[in-house]
Coordinates of C-alpha atoms in Angstrom, one line a residue:
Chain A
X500 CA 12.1 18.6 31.9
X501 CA 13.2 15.0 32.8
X502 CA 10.8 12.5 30.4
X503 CA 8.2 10.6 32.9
X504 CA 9.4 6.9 34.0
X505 CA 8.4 4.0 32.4
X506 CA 6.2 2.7 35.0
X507 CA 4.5 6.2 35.5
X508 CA 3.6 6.4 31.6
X509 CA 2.0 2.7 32.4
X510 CA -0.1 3.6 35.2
X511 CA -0.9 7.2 33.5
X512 CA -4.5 6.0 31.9
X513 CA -5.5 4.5 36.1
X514 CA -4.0 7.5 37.6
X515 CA -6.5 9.5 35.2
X516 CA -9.3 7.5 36.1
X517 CA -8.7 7.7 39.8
X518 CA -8.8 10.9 39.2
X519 CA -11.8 11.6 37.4
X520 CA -13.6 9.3 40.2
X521 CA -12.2 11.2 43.1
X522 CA -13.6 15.0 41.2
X523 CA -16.6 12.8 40.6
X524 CA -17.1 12.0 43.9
X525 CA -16.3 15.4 45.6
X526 CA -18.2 17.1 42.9
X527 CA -21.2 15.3 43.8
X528 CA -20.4 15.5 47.5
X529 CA -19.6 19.2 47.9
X530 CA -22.4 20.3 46.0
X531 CA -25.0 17.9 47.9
X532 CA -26.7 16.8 45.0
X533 CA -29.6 14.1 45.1
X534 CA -28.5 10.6 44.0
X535 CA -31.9 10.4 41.9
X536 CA -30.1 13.0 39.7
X537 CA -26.6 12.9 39.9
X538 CA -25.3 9.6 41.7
X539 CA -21.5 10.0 43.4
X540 CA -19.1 7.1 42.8
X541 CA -19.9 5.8 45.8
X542 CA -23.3 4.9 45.0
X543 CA -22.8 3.5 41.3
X544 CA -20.4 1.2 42.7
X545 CA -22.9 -0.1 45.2
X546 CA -25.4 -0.7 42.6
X547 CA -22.6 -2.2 40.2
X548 CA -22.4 -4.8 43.4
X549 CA -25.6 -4.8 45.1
X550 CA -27.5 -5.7 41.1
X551 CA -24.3 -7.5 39.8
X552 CA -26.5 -10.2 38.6
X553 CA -29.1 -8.7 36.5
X554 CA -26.1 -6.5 35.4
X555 CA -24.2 -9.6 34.3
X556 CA -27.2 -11.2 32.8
X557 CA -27.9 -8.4 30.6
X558 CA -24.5 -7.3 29.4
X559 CA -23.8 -10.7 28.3
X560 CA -26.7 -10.0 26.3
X561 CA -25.5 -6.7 24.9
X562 CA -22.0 -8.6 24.4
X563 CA -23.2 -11.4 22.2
X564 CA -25.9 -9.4 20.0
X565 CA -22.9 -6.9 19.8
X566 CA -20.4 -9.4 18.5
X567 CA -22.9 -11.2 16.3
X568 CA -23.8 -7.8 14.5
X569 CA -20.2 -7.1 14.2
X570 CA -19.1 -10.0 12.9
X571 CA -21.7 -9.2 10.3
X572 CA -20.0 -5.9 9.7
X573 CA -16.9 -7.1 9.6
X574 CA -17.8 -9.6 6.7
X575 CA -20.1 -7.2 4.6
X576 CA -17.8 -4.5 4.9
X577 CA -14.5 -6.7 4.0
X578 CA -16.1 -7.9 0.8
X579 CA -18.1 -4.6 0.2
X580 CA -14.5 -2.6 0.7
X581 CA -13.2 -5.1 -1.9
X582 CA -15.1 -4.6 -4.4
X583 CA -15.8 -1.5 -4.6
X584 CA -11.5 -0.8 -3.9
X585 CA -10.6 -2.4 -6.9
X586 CA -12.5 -1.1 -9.6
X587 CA -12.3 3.1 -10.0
X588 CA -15.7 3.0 -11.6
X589 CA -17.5 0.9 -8.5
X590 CA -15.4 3.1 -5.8
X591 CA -16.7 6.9 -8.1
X592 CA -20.2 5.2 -8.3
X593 CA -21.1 3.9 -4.5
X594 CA -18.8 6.0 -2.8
X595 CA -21.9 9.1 -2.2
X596 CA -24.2 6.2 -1.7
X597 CA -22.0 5.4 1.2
X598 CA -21.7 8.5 2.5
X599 CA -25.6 9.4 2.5
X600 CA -26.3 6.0 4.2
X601 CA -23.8 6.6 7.1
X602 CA -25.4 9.9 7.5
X603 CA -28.6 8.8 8.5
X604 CA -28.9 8.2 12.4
X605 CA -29.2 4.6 12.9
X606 CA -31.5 5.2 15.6
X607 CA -34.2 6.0 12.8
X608 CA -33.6 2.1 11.6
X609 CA -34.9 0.6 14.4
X610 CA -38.6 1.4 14.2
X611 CA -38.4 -0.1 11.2
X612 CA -36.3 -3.2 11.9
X613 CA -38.7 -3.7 15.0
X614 CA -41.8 -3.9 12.3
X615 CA -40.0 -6.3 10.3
X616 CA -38.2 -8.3 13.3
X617 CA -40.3 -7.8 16.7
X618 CA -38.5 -6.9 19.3
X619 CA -35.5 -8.2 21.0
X620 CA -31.8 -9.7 19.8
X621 CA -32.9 -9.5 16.3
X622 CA -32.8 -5.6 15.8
X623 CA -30.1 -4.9 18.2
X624 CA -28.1 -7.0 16.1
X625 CA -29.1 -5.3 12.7
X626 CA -28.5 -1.9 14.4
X627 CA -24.9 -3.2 15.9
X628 CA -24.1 -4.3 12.1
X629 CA -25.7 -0.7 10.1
X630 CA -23.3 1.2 12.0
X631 CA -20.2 -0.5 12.3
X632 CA -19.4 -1.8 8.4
X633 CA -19.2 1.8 7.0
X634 CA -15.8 2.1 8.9
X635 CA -14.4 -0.5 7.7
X636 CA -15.4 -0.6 3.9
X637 CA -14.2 3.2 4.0
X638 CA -11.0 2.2 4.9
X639 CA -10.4 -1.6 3.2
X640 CA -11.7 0.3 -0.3
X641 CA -8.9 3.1 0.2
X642 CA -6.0 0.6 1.1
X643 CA -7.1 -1.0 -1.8
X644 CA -7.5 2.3 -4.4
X645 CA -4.2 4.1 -3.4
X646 CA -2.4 0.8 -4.7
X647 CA 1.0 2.8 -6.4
X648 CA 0.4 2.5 -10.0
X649 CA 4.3 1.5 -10.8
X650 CA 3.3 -1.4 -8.3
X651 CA 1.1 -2.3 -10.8
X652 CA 2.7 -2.1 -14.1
X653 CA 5.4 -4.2 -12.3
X654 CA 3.3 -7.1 -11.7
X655 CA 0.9 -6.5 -14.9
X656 CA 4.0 -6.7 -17.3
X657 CA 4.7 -10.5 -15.9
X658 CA 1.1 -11.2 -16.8
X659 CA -0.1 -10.9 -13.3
X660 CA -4.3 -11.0 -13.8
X661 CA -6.6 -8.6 -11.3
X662 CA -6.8 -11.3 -8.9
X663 CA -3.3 -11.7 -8.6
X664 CA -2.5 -8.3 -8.1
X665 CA -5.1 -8.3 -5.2
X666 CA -3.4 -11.1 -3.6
X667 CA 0.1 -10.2 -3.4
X668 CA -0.2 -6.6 -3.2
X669 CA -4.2 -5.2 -2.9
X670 CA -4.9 -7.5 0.0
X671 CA -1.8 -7.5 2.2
X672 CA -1.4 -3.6 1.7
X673 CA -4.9 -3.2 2.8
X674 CA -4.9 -4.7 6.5
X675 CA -3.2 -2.2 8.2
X676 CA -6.2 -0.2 7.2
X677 CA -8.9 -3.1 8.1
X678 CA -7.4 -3.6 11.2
X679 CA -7.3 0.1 12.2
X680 CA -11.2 0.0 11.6
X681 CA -12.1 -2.7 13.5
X682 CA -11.0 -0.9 16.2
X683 CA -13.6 1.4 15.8
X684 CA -15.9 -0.6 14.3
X685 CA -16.6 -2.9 17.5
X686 CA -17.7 0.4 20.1
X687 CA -19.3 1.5 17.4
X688 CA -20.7 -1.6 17.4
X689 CA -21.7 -1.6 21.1
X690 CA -23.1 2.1 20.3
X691 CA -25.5 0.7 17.8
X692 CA -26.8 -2.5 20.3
X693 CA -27.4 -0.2 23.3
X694 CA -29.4 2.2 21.3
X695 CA -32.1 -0.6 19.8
X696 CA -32.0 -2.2 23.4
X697 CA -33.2 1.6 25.2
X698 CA -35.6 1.5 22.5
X699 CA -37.1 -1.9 21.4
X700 CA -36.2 -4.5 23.7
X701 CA -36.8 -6.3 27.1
X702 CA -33.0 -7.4 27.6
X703 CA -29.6 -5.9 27.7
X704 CA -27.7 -2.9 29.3
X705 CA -29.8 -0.4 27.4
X706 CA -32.8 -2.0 28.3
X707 CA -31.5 -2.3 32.0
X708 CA -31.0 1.6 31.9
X709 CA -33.9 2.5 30.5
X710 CA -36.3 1.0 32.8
X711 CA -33.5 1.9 35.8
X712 CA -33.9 5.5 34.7
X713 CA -37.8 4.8 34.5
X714 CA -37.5 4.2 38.1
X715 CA -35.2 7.3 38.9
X716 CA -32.6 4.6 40.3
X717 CA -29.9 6.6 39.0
X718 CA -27.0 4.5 40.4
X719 CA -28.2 1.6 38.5
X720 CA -28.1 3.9 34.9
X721 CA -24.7 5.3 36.2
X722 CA -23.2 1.4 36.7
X723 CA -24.7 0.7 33.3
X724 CA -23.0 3.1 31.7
X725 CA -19.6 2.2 33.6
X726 CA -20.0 -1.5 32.4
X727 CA -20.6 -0.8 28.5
X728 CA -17.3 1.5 28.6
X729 CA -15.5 -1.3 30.4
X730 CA -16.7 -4.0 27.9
X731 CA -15.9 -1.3 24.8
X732 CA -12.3 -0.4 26.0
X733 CA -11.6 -4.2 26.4
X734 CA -12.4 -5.5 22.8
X735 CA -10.9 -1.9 21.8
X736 CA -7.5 -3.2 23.4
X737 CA -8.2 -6.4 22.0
X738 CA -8.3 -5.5 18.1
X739 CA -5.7 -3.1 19.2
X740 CA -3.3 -5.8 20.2
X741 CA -4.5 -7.9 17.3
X742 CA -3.2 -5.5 15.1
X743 CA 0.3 -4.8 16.2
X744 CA 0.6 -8.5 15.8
X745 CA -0.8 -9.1 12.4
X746 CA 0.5 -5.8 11.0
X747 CA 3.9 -5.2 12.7
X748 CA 5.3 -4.5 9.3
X749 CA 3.3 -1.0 9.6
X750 CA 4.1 0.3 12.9
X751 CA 8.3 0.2 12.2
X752 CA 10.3 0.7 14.4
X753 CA 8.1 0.4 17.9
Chain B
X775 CA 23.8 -3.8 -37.8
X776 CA 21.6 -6.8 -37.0
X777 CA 17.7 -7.2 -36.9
X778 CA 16.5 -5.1 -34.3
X779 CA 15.0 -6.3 -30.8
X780 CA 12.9 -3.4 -30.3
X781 CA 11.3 -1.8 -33.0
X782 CA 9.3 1.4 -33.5
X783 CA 8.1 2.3 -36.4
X784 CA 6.1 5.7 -36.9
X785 CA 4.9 5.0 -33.4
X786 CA 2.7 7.8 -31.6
X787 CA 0.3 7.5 -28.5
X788 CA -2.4 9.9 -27.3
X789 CA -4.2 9.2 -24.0
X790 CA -6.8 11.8 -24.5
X791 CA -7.8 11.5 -28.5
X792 CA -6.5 15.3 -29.1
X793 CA -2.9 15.8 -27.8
X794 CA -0.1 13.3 -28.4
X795 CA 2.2 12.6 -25.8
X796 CA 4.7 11.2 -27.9
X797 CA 4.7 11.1 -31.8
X798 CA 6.7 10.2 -34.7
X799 CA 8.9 7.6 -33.0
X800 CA 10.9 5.9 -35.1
X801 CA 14.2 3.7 -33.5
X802 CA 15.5 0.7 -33.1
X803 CA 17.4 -1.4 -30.9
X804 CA 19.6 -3.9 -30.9
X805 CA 19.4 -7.3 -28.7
X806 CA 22.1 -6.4 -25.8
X807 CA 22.1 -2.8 -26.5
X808 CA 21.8 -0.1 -23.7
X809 CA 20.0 3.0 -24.7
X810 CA 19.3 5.7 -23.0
X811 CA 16.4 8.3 -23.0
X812 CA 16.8 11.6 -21.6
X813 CA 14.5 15.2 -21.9
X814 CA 13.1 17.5 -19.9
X815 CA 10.3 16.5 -17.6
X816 CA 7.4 15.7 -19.2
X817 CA 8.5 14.8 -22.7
X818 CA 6.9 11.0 -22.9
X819 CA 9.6 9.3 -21.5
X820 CA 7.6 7.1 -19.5
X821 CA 4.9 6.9 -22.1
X822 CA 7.5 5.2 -24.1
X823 CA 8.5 2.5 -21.8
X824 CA 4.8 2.0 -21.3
X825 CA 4.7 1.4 -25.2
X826 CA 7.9 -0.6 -25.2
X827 CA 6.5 -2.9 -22.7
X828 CA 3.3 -3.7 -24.1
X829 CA 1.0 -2.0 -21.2
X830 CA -0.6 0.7 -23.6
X831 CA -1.2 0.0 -27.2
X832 CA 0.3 2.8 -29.7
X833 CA -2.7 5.0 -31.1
X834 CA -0.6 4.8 -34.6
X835 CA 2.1 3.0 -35.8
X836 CA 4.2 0.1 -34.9
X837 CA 5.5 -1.2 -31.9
X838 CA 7.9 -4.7 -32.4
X839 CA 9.7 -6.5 -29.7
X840 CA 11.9 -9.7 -30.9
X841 CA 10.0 -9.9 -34.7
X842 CA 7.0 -9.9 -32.7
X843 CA 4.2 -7.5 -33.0
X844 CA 3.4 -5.9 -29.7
X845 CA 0.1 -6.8 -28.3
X846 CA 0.0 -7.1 -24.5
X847 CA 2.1 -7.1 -22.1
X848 CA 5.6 -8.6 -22.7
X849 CA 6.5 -10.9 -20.1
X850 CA 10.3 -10.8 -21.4
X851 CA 10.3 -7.7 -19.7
X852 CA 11.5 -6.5 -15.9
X853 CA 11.2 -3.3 -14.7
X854 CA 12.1 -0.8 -12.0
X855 CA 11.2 3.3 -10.9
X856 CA 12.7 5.4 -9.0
X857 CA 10.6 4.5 -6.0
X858 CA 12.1 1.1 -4.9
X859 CA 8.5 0.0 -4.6
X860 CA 9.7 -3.2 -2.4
X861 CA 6.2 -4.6 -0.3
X862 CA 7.1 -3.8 3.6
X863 CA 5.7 -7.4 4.6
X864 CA 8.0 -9.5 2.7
X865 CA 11.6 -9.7 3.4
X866 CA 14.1 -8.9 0.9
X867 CA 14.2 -11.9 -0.7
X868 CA 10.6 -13.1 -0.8
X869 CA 10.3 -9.1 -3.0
X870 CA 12.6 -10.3 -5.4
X871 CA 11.2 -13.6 -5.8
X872 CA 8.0 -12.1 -6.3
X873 CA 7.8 -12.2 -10.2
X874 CA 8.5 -15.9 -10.1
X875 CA 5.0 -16.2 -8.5
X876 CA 3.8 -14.4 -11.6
X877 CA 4.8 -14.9 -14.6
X878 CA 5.0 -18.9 -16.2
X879 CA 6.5 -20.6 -16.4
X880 CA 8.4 -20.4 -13.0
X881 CA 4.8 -19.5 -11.7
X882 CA 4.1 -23.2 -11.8
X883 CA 6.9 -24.7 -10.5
X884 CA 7.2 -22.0 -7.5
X885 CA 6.1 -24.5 -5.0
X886 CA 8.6 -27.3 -6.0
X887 CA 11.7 -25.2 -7.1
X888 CA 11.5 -22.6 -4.4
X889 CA 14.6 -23.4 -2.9
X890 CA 16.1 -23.9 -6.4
X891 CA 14.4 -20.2 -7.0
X892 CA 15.1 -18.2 -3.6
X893 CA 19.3 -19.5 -4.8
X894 CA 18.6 -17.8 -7.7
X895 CA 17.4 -14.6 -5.8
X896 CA 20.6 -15.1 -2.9
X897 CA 23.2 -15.1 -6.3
X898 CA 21.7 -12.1 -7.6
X899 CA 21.2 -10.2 -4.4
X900 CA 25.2 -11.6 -3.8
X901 CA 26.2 -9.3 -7.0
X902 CA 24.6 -6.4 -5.9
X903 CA 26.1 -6.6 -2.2
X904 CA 23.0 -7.5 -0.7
X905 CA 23.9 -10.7 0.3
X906 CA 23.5 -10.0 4.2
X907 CA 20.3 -8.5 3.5
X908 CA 18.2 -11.3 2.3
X909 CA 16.5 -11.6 5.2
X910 CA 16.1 -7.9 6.5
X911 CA 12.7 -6.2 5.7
X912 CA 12.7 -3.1 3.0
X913 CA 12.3 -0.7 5.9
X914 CA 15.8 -1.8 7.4
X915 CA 17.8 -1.1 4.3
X916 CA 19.1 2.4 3.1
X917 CA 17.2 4.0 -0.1
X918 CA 20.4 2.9 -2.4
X919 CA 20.1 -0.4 -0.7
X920 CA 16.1 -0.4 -1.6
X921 CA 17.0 0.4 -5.1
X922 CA 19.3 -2.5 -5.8
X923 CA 16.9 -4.8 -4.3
X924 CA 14.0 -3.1 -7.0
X925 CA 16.2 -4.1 -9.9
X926 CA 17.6 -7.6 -8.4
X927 CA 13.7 -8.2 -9.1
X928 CA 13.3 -7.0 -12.2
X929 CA 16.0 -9.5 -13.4
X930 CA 14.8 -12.3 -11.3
X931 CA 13.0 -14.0 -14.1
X932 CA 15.7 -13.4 -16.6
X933 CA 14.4 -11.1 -19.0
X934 CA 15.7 -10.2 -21.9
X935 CA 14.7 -6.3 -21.7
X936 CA 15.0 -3.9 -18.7
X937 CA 13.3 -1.2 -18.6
X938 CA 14.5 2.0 -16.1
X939 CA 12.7 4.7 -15.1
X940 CA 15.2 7.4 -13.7
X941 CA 16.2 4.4 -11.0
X942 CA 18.8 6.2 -9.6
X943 CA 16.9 9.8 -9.3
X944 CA 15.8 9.6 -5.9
X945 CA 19.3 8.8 -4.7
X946 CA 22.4 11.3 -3.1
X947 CA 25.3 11.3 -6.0
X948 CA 27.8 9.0 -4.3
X949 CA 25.1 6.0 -4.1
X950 CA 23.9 7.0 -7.2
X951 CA 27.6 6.6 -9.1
X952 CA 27.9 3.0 -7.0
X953 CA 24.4 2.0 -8.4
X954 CA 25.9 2.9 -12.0
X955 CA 28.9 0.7 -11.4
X956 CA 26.1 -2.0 -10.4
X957 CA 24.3 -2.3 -12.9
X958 CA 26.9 -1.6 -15.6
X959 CA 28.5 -5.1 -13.8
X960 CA 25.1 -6.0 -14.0
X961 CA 25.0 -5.5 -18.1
X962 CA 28.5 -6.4 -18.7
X963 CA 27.8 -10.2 -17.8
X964 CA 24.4 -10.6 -18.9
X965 CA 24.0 -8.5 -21.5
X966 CA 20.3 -8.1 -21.5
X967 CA 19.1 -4.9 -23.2
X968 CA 18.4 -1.8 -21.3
X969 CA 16.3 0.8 -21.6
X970 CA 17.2 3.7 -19.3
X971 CA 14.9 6.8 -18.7
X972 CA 16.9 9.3 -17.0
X973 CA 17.1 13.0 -16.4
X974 CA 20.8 12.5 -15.4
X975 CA 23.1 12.8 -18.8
X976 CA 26.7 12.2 -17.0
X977 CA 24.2 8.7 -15.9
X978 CA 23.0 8.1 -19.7
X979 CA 26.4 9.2 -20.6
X980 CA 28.1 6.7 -18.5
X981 CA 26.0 3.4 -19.0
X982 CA 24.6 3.8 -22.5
X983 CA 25.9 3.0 -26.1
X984 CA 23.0 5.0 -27.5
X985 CA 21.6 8.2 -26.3
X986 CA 18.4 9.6 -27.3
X987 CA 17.3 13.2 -26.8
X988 CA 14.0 14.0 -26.8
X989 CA 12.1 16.7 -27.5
X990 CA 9.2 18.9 -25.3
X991 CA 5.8 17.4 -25.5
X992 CA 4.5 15.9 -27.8
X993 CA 7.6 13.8 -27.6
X994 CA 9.7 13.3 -30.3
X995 CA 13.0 12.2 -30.9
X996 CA 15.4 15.1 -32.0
X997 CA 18.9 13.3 -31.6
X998 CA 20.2 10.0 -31.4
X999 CA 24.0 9.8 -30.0
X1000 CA 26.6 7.0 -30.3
X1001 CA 28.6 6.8 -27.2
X1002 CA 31.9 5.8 -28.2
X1003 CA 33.6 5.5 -25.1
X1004 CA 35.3 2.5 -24.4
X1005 CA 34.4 0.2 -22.3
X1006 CA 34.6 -0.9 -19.3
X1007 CA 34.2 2.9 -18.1
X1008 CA 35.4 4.0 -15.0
X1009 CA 33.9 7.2 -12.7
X1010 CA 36.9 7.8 -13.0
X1011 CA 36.5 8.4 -16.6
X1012 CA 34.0 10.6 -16.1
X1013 CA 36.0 13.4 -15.3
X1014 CA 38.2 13.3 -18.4
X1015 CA 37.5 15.6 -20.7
X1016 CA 36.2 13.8 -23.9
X1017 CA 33.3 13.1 -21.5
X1018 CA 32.6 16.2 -19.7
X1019 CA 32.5 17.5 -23.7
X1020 CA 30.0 14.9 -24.4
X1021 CA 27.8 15.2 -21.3
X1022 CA 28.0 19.5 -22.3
X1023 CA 27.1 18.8 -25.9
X1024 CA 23.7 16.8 -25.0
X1025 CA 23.1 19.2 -22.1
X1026 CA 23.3 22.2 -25.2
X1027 CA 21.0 20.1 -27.1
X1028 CA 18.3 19.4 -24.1
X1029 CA 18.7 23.5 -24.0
X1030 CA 17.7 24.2 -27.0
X1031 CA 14.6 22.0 -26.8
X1032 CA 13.3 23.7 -23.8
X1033 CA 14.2 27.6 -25.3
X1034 CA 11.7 26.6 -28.1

C-alpha cells in the first residue's frame, strides 16, 4: 500500500471531524429524534451562533479561572515534584499519600471548598488546581529519581553539592517529563473548572450548561460542550508546541 | 619502587554490615602507573573504584591517595563507564567542559576563562578525533565516538587519577581496539595514572603495566601480574605469541577462581 500524502496526513484530524459531524447529523436525522434530547449538528451550531454572546462571556470565565488554577498546579507541583524527586526517603514516604489523594474524585472537594469560599471563581479555581498538579509532580519527581547513578558519582567526585547536581543534570533531565504533563495537566485543568461551575457557581460554561439543560435547551448544552473541547485542544496544541521547542533534544530525530 | 600514589592497606567494604563485597585489599600504586583490574562479574570491581575515589568510606582498613588519607571525594579524580553518560541537551563540548563548572578552582573562573577553557576542551577533543564534533549533540555521534567524548571529560580538569569502568565494554571489537590505541596515546603523553576495570584481558593486557586478578565475591585479590611488554604496543602485537600466552595464563587463572 502506497503511504498517505503529506497533505492528506495534515488534513486527516478535519476529515475525522467532518466525519463524525456528518454520522452525527444523519444519525439524529434518520432516526427523528427530538432536539430536547439529542440535538443534530445543525441545531448546536445554531445555538453556538444565535447565544454566541452569553457563550463567550462565560467561557472566558471558564478560561481565566482555568488558567489561574493551573498556573497554581503548575507551581505546586514543580516544587512538590522536586522535592520529593530528590530525596529517596521523601519520594518512598509521600509517594501513597499522592496516590490516595488523586484517587478521591475532586468532585467531592467542592462542597467543601464552597463552605469555605462561597460560590463562584474561587472554588472553580481550587478544583482546576486539585486535579491538575498530581500529573505533573508524578512525572517531574520520576525525571528527577531515575537520575543514572554513574551520572552522579561523576559529578559527586568533583565535589559537585546536591544542588549542583540538580542544576546541571536533575533539572534539565526532568523537562521533557514536566512538559509532557502539562499537556495533560491544562484539560485536566478545564475538567476540574467545569465540574465546580455545574455545581457551585452562577458563571461559566458549566454553569451555562447546567441551567441550559435545566431548561431542556439541549442545543445550548451540545454547543457548550463543543466550545470547552475547542478551548482544551487549543492550549493542548499549545504546551504541545511548547515542548518540541524547549525540549527538542528529546524528540531526536523528527 | 617509589612512595605509592594510591594506597590500600587491609582495606575491606561491606554495604550491608554482614557480607563483604571486597576484603583484604592490600596494593599499591605508583603515580603514572596503569593498572588494571579484571574478574568475573560481580567480584567488587566497581566497589573498588568507589573506594579509590573517595565516594564510599572503607568499613576497615586504609584507603591513601597522594600521602593523604582518604576522606571524601577526591577531586583529583576523572572518571568514565561504559555508558558514555554524555547529557543530550549540551553539545559535545559544553559535556566535556562540564567538570570545569564543578570542581574549583576552574569552577570560579568558568565565566572569565571560558574561552580559555572550551580551547582546552577543542585540544583534547582534537587528540581523540573529535575535533569536528565539538559542536554536534551526543545523539549525532556513534557509541565509540560517545565513549571518547566520556573520557575527553574525565580528563578535562587534569586529574591526576582516571578511573575506568569496563569503558570500552559496550563497544564492537574494531572500535574498541581504536579506543585502546586512544587512550594508550592518551597515557603515553600525560602520564596520569589509570585505573582500568575491565572484563576484557587481551584490553588489561594491552594498556596496563600491572594486572590484578580478582577473586569471586567477597573480592580479593589473588594475583598481581607485571606486564613486561614493551612499550609502545602495537594491535599488532597482540597477536604475537608472548601475548596470546599471557592473555591464556590470566584467562587460566580467572578459571580457576570461578571453578571454586
Amino acid at each position: 500500500m502506497k503511504p498517505p500524502s503529506k497533505t492528506l496526513e495534515r488534513l486527516a484530524p478535519w476529515i475525522a471531524v467532518a466525519a463524525l459531524v456528518m454520522i452525527w447529523e444523519a444519525t439524529v436525522r434518520l432516526f427523528d429524534v427530538p432536539s430536547f434530547i439529542f440535538p443534530s449538528a445543525l441545531e448546536t451550531l445554531q445555538a453556538l451562533i444565535t447565544y454566541a454572546g452569553p457563550i463567550g462571556r462565560h467561557s472566558w470565565q471558564t478560561f481565566w479561572t482555568t488558567l489561574i488554577g493551573f498556573g497554581l498546579g503548575v507551581a505546586v507541583g514543580l516544587v512538590l515534584g522536586l522535592i520529593i524527586g530528590s530525596s529517596r526517603f521523601l519520594y518512598n514516604a509521600c509517594y501513597p499519600l499522592l496516590v490516595g489523594f488523586n484517587a478521591i474524585p475532586k468532585v467531592a472537594f467542592v462542597p467543601i471548598l464552597v463552605v469555605w469560599f462561597g460560590i463562584g471563581s474561587v472554588p472553580a479555581i481550587l478544583t482546576a488546581f486539585l486535579i491538575c498538579f498530581f500529573p505533573i509532580v508524578v512525572n517531574v519527581a520520576t525525571g528527577l529519581a531515575t537520575l543514572e547513578p554513574e551520572m552522579e558519582d561523576v559529578l559527586r567526585v568533583l565535589g559537585a553539592r546536591r544542588l549542583d547536581v540538580l542544576l546541571k543534570v536533575g533539572l534539565p533531565r526532568s523537562l521533557p517529563y514536566f512538559f509532557a504533563s502539562l499537556k495533560i495537566a491544562i484539560t485536566l485543568a478545564f475538567v476540574g473548572t467545569v465540574v465546580s461551575e455545574t455545581v457551585a457557581s452562577n458563571q461559566g460554561i458549566g454553569y451555562l450548561m447546567m441551567s441550559a439543560g435545566s431548561q431542556m435547551r439541549m442545543g445550548l448544552v451540545f454547543a457548550g460542550l463543543i466550545v470547552i473541547s475547542a478551548m482544551a485542544m487549543v492550549m493542548y496544541e499549545c504546551f504541545s508546541w511548547l515542548e518540541k521547542r524547549m525540549t527538542g533534544w528529546a524528540h531526536r530525530g523528527r | 619502587m617509589a612512595s605509592a600514589f594510591v594506597d590500600f592497606e587491609a582495606v575491606a567494604l561491606s554495604y550491608d554490615g554482614q557480607d563483604n563485597a571486597i576484603e583484604g585489599i592490600d596494593l599499591s600504586i605508583a603515580e603514572g602507573e596503569f593498572v588494571a583490574f579484571v574478574g568475573p562479574s560481580g567480584c567488587g570491581k566497581s566497589t573498588f573504584m568507589k573506594l579509590c575515589t573517595g565516594l564510599h568510606a572503607p568499613t576497615t582498613g586504609r584507603v591513601r591517595v597522594d600521602g593523604e588519607p582518604v576522606n571524601g571525594p577526591l577531586k583529583i579524580t576523572g572518571m568514565a563507564f561504559q555508558n558514555a553518560n554524555l547529557l543530550p541537551w549540551r553539545t559535545v563540548l559544553d559535556n566535556v567542559l562540564l567538570p570545569l563548572e564543578i570542581v574549583e578552582p576552574y569552577r570560579r573562573q568558568f565565566r572569565r576563562r571560558r574561552e580559555e577553557f572550551a580551547g582546552w576542551a577543542r585540544a583534547l577533543l582534537n587528540t581523540v578525533g573529535l575535533a569536528d564534533y565539538a559542536d554536534k549533540y551526543p545523539w549525532q555521534l556513534s557509541g565509540g565516538m560517545q565513549q571518547r567524548a566520556s573520557i575527553c571529560r574525565a580528563l578535562i580538569h587534569r586529574p591526576r587519577l582516571l578511573m575506568l569502568d569496563e569503558p570500552f565494554g559496550a563497544l564492537d571489537a574494531f572500535t574498541r581496539e581504536e579506543l585502546w590505541c586512544v587512550l594508550r596515546d592518551l597515557w603515553q603523553a600525560q602520564r596520569f595514572t589509570v585505573v582500568l576495570v575491565t572484563h576484557d584481558l587481551r584490553e588489561a593486557a594491552f594498556l596496563a603495566d600491572t594486572v590484578y586478578v580478582m577473586s569471586a565475591r567477597p573480592g580479593r585479590v589473588i594475583e598481581k601480574r607485571e606486564i613486561a611488554l614493551p612499550r609502545p604496543r602495537s594491535i599488532e602485537s597482540t597477536y604475537e605469541k608472548t601475548f596470546i600466552d599471557l592473555v591464556h595464563a590470566l584467562r587460566s587463572r580467572i578459571g580457576d577462581v570461578r571453578e571454586s
